Short mmCIF file of C-alpha atoms and ligand atoms in Angstrom, two decimals:
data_model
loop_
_atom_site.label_atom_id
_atom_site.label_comp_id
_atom_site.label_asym_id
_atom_site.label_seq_id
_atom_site.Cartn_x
_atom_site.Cartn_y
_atom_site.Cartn_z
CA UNK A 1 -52.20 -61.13 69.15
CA UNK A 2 -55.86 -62.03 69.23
CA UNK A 3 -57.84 -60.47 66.67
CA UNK A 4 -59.61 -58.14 68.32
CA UNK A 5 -56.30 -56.33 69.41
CA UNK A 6 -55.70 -55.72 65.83
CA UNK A 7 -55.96 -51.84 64.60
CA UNK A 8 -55.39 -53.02 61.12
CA UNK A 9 -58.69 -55.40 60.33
CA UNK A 10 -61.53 -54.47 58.87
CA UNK A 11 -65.40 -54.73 61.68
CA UNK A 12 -67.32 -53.93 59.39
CA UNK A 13 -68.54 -57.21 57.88
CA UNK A 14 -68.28 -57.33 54.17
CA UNK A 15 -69.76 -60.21 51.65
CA UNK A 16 -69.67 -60.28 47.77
CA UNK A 17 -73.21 -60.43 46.72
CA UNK A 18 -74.57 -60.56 42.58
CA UNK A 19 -76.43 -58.49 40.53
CA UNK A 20 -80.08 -59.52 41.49
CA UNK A 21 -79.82 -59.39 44.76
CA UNK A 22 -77.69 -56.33 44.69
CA UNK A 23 -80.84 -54.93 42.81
CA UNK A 24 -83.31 -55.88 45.19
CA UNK A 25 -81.06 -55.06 48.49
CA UNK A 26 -80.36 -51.24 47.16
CA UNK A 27 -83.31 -50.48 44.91
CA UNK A 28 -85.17 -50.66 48.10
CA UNK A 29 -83.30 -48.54 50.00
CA UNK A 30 -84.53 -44.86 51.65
CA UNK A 31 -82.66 -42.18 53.31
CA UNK A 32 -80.81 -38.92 51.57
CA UNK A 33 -79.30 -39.63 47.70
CA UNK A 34 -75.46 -40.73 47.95
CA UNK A 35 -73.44 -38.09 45.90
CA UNK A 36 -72.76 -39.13 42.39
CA UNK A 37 -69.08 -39.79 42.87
CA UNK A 38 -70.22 -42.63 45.24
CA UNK A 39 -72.43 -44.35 43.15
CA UNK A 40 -72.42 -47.29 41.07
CA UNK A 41 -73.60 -48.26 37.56
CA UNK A 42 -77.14 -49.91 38.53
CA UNK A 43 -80.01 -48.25 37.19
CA UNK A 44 -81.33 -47.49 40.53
CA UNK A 45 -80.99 -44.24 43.13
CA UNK A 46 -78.40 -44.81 45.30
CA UNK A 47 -79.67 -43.94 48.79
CA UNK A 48 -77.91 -44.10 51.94
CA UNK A 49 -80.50 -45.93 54.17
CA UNK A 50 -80.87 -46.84 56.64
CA UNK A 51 -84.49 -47.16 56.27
CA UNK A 52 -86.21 -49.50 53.62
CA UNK A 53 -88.89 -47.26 51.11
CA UNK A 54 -91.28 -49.71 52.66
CA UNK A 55 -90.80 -49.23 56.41
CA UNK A 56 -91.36 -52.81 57.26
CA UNK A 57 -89.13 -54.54 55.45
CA UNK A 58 -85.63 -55.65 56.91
CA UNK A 59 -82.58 -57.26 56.04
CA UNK A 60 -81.24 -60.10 57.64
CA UNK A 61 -77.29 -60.53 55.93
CA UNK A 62 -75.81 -63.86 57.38
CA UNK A 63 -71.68 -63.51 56.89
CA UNK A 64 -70.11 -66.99 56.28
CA UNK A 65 -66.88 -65.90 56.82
CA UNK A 66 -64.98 -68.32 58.79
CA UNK A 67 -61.23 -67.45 60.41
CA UNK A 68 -59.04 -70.40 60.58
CA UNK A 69 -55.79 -70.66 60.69
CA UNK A 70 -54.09 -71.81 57.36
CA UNK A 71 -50.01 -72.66 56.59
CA UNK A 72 -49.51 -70.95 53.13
CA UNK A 73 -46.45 -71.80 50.66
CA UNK A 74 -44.77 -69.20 48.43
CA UNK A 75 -42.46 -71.43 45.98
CA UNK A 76 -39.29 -69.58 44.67
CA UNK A 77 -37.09 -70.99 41.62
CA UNK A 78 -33.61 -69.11 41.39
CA UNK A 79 -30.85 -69.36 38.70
CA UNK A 80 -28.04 -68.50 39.83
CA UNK A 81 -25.81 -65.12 38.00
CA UNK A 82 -23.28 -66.36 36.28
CA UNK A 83 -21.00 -62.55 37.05
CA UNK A 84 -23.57 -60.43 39.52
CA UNK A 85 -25.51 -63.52 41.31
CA UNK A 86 -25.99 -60.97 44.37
CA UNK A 87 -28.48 -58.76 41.84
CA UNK A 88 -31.94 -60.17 41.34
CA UNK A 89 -34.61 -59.91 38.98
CA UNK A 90 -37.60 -61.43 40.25
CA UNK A 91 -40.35 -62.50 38.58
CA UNK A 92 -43.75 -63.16 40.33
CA UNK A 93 -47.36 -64.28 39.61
CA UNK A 94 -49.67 -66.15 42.59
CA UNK A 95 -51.14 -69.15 42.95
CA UNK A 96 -54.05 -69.14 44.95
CA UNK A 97 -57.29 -68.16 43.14
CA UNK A 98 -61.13 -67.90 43.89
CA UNK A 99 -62.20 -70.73 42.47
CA UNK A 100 -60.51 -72.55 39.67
CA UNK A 101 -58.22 -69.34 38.64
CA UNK A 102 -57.95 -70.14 34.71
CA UNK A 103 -57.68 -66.53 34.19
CA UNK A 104 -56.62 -64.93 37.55
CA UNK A 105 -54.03 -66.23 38.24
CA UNK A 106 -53.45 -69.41 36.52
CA UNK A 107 -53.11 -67.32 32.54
CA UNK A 108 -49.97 -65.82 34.69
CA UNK A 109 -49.07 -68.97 36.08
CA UNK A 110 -49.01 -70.74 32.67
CA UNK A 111 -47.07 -67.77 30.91
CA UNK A 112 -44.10 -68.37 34.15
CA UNK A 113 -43.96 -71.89 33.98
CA UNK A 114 -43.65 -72.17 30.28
CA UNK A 115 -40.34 -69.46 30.73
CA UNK A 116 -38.69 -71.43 33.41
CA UNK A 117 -38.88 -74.56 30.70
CA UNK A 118 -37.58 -72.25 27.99
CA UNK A 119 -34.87 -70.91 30.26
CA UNK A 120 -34.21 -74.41 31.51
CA UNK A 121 -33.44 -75.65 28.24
CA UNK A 122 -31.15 -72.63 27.39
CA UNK A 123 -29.30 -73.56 31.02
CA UNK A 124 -28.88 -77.23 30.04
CA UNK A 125 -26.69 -75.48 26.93
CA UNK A 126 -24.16 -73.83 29.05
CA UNK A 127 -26.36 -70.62 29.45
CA UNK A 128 -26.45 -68.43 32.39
CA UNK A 129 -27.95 -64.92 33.08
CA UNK A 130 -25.25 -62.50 33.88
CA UNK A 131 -27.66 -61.45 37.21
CA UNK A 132 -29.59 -64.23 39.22
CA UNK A 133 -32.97 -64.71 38.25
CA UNK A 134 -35.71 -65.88 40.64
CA UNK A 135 -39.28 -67.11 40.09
CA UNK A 136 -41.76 -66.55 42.65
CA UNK A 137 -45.28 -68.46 42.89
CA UNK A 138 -46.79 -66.72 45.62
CA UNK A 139 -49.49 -68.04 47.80
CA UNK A 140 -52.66 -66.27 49.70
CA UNK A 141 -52.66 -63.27 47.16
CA UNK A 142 -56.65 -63.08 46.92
CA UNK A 143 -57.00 -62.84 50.53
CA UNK A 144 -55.15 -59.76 50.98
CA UNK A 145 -50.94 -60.59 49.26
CA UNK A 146 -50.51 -62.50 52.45
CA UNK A 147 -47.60 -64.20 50.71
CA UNK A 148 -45.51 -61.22 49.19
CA UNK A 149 -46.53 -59.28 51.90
CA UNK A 150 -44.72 -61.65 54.71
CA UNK A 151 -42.02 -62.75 52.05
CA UNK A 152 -40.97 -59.34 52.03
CA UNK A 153 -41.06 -58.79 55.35
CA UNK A 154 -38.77 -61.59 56.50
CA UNK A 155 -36.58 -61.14 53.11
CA UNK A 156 -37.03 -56.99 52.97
CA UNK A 157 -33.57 -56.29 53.79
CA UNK A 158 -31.78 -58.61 51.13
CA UNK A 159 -34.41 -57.55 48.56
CA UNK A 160 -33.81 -53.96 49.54
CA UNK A 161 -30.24 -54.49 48.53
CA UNK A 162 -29.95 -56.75 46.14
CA UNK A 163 -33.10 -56.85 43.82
CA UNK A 164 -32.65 -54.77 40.46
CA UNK A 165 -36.43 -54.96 39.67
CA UNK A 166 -39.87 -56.79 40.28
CA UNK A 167 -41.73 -58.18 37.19
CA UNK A 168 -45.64 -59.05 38.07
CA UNK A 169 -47.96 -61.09 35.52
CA UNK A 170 -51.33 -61.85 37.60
CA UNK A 171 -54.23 -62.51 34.92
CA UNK A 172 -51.77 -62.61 32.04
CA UNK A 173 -54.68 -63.26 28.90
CA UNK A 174 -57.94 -61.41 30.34
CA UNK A 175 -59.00 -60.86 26.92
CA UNK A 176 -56.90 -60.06 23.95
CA UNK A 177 -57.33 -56.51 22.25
CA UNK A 178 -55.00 -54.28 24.04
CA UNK A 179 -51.78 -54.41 27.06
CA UNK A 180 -53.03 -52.93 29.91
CA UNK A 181 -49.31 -52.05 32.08
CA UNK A 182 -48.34 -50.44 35.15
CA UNK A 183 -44.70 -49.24 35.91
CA UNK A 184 -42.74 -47.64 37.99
CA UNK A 185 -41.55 -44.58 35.42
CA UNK A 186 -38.11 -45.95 35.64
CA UNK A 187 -39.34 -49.16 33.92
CA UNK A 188 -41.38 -47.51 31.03
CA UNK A 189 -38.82 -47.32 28.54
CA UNK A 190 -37.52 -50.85 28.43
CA UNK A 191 -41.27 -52.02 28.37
CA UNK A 192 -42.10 -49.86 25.29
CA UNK A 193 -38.75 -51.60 24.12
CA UNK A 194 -39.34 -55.04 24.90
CA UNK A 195 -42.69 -54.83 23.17
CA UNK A 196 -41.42 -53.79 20.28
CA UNK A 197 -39.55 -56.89 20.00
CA UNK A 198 -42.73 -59.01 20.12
CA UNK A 199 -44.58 -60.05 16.93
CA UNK A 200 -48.38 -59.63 17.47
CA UNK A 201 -49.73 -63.73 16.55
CA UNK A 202 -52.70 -62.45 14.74
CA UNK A 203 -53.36 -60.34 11.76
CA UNK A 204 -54.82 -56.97 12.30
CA UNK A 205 -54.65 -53.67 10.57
CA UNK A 206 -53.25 -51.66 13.75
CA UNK A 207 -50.04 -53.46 13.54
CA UNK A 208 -47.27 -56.26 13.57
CA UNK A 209 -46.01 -55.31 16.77
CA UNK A 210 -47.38 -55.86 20.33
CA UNK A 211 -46.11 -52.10 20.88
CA UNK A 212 -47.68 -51.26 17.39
CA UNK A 213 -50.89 -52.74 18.07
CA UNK A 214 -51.18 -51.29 21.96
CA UNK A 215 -50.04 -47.83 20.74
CA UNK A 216 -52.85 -48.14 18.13
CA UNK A 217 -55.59 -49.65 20.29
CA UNK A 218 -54.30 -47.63 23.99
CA UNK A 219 -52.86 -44.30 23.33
CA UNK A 220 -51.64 -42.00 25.87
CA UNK A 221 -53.29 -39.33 24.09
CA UNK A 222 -55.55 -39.00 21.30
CA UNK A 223 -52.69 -37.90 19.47
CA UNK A 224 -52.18 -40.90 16.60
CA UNK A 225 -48.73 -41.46 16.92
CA UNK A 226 -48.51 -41.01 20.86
CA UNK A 227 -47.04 -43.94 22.76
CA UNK A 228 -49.07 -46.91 24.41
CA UNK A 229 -50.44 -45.73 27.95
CA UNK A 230 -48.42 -47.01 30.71
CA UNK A 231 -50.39 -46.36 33.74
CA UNK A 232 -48.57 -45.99 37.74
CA UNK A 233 -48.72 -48.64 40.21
CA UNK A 234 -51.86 -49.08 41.80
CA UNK A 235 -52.42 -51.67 44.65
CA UNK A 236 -53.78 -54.22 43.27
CA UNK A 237 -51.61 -57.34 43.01
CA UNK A 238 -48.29 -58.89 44.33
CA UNK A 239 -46.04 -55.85 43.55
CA UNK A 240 -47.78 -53.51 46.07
CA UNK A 241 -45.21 -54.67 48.86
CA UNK A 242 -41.72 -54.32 46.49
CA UNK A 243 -42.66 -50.87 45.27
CA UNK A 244 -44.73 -49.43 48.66
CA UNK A 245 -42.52 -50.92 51.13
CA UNK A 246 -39.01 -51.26 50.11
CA UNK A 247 -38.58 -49.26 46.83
CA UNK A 248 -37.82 -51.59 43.65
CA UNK A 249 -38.94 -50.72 40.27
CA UNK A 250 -41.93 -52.99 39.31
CA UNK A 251 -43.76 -53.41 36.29
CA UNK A 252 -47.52 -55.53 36.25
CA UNK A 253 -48.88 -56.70 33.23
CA UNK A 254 -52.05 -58.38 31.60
CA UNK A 255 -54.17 -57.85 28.44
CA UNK A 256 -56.99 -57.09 28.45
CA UNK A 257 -60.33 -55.90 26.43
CA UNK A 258 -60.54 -52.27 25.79
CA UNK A 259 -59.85 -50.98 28.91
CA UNK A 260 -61.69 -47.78 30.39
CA UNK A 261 -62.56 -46.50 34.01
CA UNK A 262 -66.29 -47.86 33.57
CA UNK A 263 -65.51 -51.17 32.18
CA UNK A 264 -61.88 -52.12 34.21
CA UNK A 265 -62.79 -55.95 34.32
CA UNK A 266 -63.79 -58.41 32.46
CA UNK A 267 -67.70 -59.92 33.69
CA UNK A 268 -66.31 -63.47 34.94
CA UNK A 269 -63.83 -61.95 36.69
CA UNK A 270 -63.50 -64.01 40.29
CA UNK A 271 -66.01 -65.77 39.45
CA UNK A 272 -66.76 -70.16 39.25
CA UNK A 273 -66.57 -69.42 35.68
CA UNK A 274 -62.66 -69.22 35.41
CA UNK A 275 -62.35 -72.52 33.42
CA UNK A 276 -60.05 -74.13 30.99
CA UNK A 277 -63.05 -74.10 28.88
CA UNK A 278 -63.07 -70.41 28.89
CA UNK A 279 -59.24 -69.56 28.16
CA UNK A 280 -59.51 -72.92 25.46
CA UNK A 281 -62.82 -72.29 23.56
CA UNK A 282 -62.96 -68.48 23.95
CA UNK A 283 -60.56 -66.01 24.75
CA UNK A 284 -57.53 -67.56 23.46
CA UNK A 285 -57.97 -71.33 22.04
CA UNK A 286 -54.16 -71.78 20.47
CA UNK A 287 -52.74 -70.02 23.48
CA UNK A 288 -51.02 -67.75 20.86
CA UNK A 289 -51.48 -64.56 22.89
CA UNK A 290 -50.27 -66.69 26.53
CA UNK A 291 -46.61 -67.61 24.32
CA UNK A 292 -46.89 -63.23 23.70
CA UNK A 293 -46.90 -62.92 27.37
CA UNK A 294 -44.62 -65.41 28.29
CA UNK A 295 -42.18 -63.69 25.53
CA UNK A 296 -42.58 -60.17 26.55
CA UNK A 297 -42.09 -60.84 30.48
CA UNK A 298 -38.72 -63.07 29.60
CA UNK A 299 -37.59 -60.68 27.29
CA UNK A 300 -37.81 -57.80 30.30
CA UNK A 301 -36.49 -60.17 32.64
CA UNK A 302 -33.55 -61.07 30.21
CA UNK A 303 -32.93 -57.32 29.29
CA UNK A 304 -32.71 -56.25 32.93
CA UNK A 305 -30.64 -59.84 33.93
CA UNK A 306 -27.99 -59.21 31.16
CA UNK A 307 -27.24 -55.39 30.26
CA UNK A 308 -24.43 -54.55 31.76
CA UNK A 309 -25.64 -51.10 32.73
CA UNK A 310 -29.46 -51.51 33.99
CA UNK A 311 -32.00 -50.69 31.41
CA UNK A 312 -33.60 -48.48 34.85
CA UNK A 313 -34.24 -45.23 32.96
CA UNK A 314 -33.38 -41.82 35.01
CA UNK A 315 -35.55 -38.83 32.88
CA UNK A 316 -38.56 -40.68 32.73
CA UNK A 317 -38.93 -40.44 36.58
CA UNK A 318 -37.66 -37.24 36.79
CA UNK A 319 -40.57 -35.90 33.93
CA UNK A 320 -43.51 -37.89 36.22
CA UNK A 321 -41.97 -35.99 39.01
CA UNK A 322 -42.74 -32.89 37.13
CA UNK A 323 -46.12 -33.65 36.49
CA UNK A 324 -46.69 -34.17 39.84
CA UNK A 325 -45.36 -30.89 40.76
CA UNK A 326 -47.15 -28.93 38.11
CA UNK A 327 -50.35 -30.43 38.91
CA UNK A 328 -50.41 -28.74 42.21
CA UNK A 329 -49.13 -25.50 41.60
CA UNK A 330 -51.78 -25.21 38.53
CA UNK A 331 -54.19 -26.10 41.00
CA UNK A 332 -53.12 -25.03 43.85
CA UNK A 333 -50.15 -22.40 43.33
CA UNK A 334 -52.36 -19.46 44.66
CA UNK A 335 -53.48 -21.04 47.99
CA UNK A 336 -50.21 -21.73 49.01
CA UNK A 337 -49.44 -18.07 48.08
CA UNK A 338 -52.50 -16.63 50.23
CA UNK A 339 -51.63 -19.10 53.06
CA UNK A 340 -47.87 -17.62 52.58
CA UNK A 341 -46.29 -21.02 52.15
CA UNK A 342 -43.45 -20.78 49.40
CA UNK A 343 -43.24 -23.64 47.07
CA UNK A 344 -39.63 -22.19 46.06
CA UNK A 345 -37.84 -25.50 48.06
CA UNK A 346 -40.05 -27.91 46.46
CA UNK A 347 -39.67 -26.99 42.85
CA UNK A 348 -35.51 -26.42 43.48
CA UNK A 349 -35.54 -30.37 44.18
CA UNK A 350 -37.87 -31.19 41.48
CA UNK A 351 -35.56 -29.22 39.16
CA UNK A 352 -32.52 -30.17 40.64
CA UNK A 353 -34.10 -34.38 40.21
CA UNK A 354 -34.84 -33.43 36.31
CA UNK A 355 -31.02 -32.29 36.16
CA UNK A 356 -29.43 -34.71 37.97
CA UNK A 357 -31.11 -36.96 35.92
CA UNK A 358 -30.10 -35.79 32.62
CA UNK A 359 -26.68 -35.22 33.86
CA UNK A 360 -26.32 -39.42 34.49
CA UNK A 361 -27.88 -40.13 31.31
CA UNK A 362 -25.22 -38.13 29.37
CA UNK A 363 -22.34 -39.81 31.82
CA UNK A 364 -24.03 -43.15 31.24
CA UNK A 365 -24.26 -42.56 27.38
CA UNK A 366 -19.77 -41.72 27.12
CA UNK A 367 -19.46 -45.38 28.75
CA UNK A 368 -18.18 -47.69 26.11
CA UNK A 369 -19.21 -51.10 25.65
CA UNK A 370 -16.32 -53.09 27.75
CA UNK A 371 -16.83 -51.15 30.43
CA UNK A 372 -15.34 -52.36 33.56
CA UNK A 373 -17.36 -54.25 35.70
CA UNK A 374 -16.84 -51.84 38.96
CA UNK A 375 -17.53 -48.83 37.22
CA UNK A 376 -20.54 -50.63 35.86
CA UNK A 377 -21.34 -51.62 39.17
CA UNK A 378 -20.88 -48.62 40.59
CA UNK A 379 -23.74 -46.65 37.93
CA UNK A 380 -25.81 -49.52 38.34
CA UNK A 381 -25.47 -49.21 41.92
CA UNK A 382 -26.84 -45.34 41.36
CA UNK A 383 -29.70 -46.60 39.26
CA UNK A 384 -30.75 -48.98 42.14
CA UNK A 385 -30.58 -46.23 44.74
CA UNK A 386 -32.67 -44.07 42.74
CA UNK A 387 -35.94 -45.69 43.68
CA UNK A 388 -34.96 -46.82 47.45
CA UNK A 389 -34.73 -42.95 48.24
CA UNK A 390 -38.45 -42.61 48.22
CA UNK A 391 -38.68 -44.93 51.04
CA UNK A 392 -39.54 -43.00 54.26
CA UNK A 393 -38.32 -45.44 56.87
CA UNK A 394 -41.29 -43.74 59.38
CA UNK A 395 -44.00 -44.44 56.47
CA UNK A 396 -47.02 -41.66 55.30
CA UNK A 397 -48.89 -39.80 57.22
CA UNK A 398 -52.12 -41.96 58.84
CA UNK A 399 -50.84 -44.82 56.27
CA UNK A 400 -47.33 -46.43 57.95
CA UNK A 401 -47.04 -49.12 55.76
CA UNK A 402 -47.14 -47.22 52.81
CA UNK A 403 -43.64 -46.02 52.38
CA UNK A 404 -43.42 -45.03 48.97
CA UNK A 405 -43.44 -40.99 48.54
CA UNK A 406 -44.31 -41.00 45.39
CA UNK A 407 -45.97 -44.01 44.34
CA UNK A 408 -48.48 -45.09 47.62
CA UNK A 409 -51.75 -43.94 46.22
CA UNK A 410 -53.68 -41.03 48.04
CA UNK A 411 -56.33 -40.80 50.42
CA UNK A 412 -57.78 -38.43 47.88
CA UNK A 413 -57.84 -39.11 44.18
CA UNK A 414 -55.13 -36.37 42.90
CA UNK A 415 -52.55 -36.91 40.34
CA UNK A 416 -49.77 -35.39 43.04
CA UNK A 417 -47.72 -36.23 45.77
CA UNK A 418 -49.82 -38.66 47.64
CA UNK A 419 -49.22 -37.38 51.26
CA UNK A 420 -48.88 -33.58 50.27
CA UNK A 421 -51.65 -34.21 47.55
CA UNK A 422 -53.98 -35.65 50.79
CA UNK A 423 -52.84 -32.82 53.27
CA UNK A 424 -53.89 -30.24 50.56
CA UNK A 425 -57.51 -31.55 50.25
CA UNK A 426 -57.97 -31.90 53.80
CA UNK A 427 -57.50 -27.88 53.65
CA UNK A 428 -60.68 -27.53 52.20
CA UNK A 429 -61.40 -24.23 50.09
CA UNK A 430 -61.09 -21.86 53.03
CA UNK A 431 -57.30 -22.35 54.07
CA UNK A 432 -56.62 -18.88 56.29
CA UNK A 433 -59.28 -19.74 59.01
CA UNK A 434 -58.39 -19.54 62.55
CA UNK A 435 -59.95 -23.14 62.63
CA UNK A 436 -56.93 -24.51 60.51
CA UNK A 437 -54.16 -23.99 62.03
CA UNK A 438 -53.97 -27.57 63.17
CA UNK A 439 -54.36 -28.90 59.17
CA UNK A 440 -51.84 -26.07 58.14
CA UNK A 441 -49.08 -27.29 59.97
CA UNK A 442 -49.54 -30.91 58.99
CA UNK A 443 -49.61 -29.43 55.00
CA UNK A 444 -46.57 -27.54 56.08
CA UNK A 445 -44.85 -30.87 56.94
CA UNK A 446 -45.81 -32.52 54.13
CA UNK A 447 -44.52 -29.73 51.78
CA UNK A 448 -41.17 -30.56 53.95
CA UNK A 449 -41.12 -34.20 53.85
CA UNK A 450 -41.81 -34.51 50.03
CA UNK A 451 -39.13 -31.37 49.34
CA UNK A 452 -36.24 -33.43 51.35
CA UNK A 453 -37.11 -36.72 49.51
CA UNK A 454 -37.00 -35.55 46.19
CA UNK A 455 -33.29 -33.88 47.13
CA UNK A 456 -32.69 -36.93 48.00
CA UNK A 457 -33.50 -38.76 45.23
CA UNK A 458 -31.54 -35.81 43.44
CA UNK A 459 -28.38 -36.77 45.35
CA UNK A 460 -28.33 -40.61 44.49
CA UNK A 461 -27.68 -39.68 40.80
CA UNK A 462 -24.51 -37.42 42.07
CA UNK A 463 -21.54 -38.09 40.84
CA UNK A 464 -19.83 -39.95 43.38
CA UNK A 465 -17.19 -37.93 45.60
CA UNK A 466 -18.01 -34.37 44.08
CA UNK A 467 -20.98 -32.16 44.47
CA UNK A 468 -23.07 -33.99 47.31
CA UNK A 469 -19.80 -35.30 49.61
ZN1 ZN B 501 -54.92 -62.35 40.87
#
């Protein structure tokens, strides 16, 4: 296909300018004031243009953005299961980098390399993971996850079967005050687990623990003793494809300064001053808090290889669910009412997920510890399913590659379903209008699509041959 068939790229040139000229380009700018959620941090007005405040000025922007066509490698290490080697845990981190990476990706990089050799050594013992392990370096991630992207497309069906979970490290040492993670809610309570089984390598006050110390320093709430914040998956690194397109449970991971909306990066982030220097002389010279990393992402990856019922928890996902739910009928509850649309469906399979769910957890927790390995097999087979049924095959509304009903981020920022969640803001405030109708019916839809998901979801945690068949 030549480019210019393609629906998908970008015409609107784009090119990464710094702060000074970024000063100079919009500081001169005239036209109407952008609306403050649109603006950035500059001290400056943000205008819209298109006119310069002096009339005669002009910008000439040369883009030196060159397409070529490039081969690209994504190298994948497996160890073989020793009793499952059909289930995979994969662990992933890319290559590729801006310049010379020594933070993004290459912290990551260092962190997987050094648990292959630990992992090696335990194999030339006699050791072998009950599930097969693999270890994915992943090429072409900065220009747009080229490499997971297309590795999941050829490999999509087999990974839709077959992998148990998805564990992403991308800049692994940013900084070192606090864990910044992002989870699929089935994943959250083994990584609150696994972190509690990770000393912190430097004495502090807030704790001995990794989970100690990011409970301390990143609380879900400013309630003292709440857990660490474990944030959804956003689409920002190699996961996007395993969680938006074929449904595995994913977890990302990094740490990070203290980590708020207005300050998400740290300053040399992408830039030519990713050195050795830096990771060696200032954020982490003994490379105490890269062994941390390396020892919380093999300790997931060993937890989920080697249980013999997966550590993929069930209530968790069925409380975010919830939230979800609640957050638009507190916010929305009476417009659906005026627009007579009943949310009665929708909150039977939400309630019918949050039961299901506890029902499987109490079945799960009567198993004993020699269980055998077909009725293991089969639960585990349930926990797997779990997350696949909120794939829809035909993809989101306007967004067709985005197949994940709960966890492909909105249009719109809301903290609900992302399709419904979208539909409902492109309602407006006046929803009976005449003018509507045509926005109604898609909302209607949505309300539908997201209802029969979530049922579906329900029905995976079933007991087999009873209430659902
Ligand atoms: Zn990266």
């Amino acid at each position: 296909m030549d480019q210019s068939e393609s629906n998908q790229l970008p015409t609107i040139p784009a090119h990464p300018i710094g702060y000074t000229d970024a000063m100079e380009l919009l500081g001169h700018m005239d036209g109407p004031l952008v609306p403050s959620y649109r603006r950035g941090l500059l001290d400056i007005d943000y205008r819209f243009g298109p006119e310069m405040l002096t009339p005669a000025r002009k910008v000439r922007l040369e883009v030196n953005v060159e397409t070529e066509r490039r081969t690209i490698h994504n190298v994948v290490g497996i160890i073989r299961g020793r009793e499952e080697p059909d289930r995979y845990v994969v662990l992933g981190n890319h290559r590729d980098a801006w310049n010379l990476g020594a933070v993004d990706p290459n912290s990551g990089t260092a962190c997987l390399l050094e648990i292959t050799r630990a992992l090696g050594e335990m194999m030339t013992r006699g050791w072998r993971p009950r599930r097969t392990l693999m270890f994915v370096s992943w090429d072409a991630e900065e220009h747009g996850m080229h490499g997971s992207y297309e590795w999941i497309e050829e490999f999509g069906k087999i990974m839709s079967d077959r992998a148990v979970a998805y564990l992403n490290v991308d800049n692994a040492v940013r900084e070192v005050y606090t864990l910044r993670a992002r989870a699929t809610p089935s994943l959250k309570p083994l990584l609150r687990e696994a972190a509690k089984m990770v000393p912190w390598p430097v004495s502090t006050q807030d704790g001995e623990t990794l989970y100690e110390v990011w409970s301390k320093r990143s609380p879900q709430t400013s309630d003292p003793d709440s857990p660490p914040e474990i944030d959804l998956p956003a689409s920002a690194s190699d996961y996007v494809p395993f969680v938006r397109r074929i449904g595995v449970p994913i977890l990302d991971l990094a740490l990070v300064h203290r980590y708020t909306y207005t300050y998400p990066n740290y300053p040399l982030y992408h830039t030519a001053y990713e050195t050795f220097h830096l990771q060696k002389s200032h954020i982490d010279p003994d490379f105490k808090f890269h062994r941390l990393m390396s020892q919380l992402w093999a300790g997931l990856a060993l937890s989920l290889a080697e249980a013999t019922i997966l550590p993929i928890d069930t209530s968790e996902y069925a409380d975010t669910v919830r939230e979800m739910y609640d957050w638009l009928e507190n916010g929305y509850g009476s417009k659906f009412e005026g627009a007579t649309i009943s949310l009665d469906a929708l909150e039977s399979a939400v309630s019918n997920f949050s039961q299901a769910a506890v029902a499987f957890e109490e079945k799960l927790s009567s198993l004993q510890d020699d269980t055998d390995p077909l009725v293991a097999r089969m639960y585990n087979d349930q926990l797997m399913q779990m997350e696949r049924a909120f794939i829809d095959p035909l993809g989101l509304l306007y967004r067709r590659l985005n197949r994940h009903t709960i966890l492909s981020s909105g249009l719109y920022p809301t903290e609900t379903f992302p399709a419904l969640g979208d539909a409902v803001r492109r309602m407006g405030s006046d929803w009976t209008s005449p003018g509507k109708a045509d926005k109604l019916k898609e909302l209607k839809e949505q309300l539908s699509i997201i209802t029969f998901f979530i049922q579906s979801v329900a029905n995976t945690l079933a007991k087999p041959a009873s209430t659902v068949f």
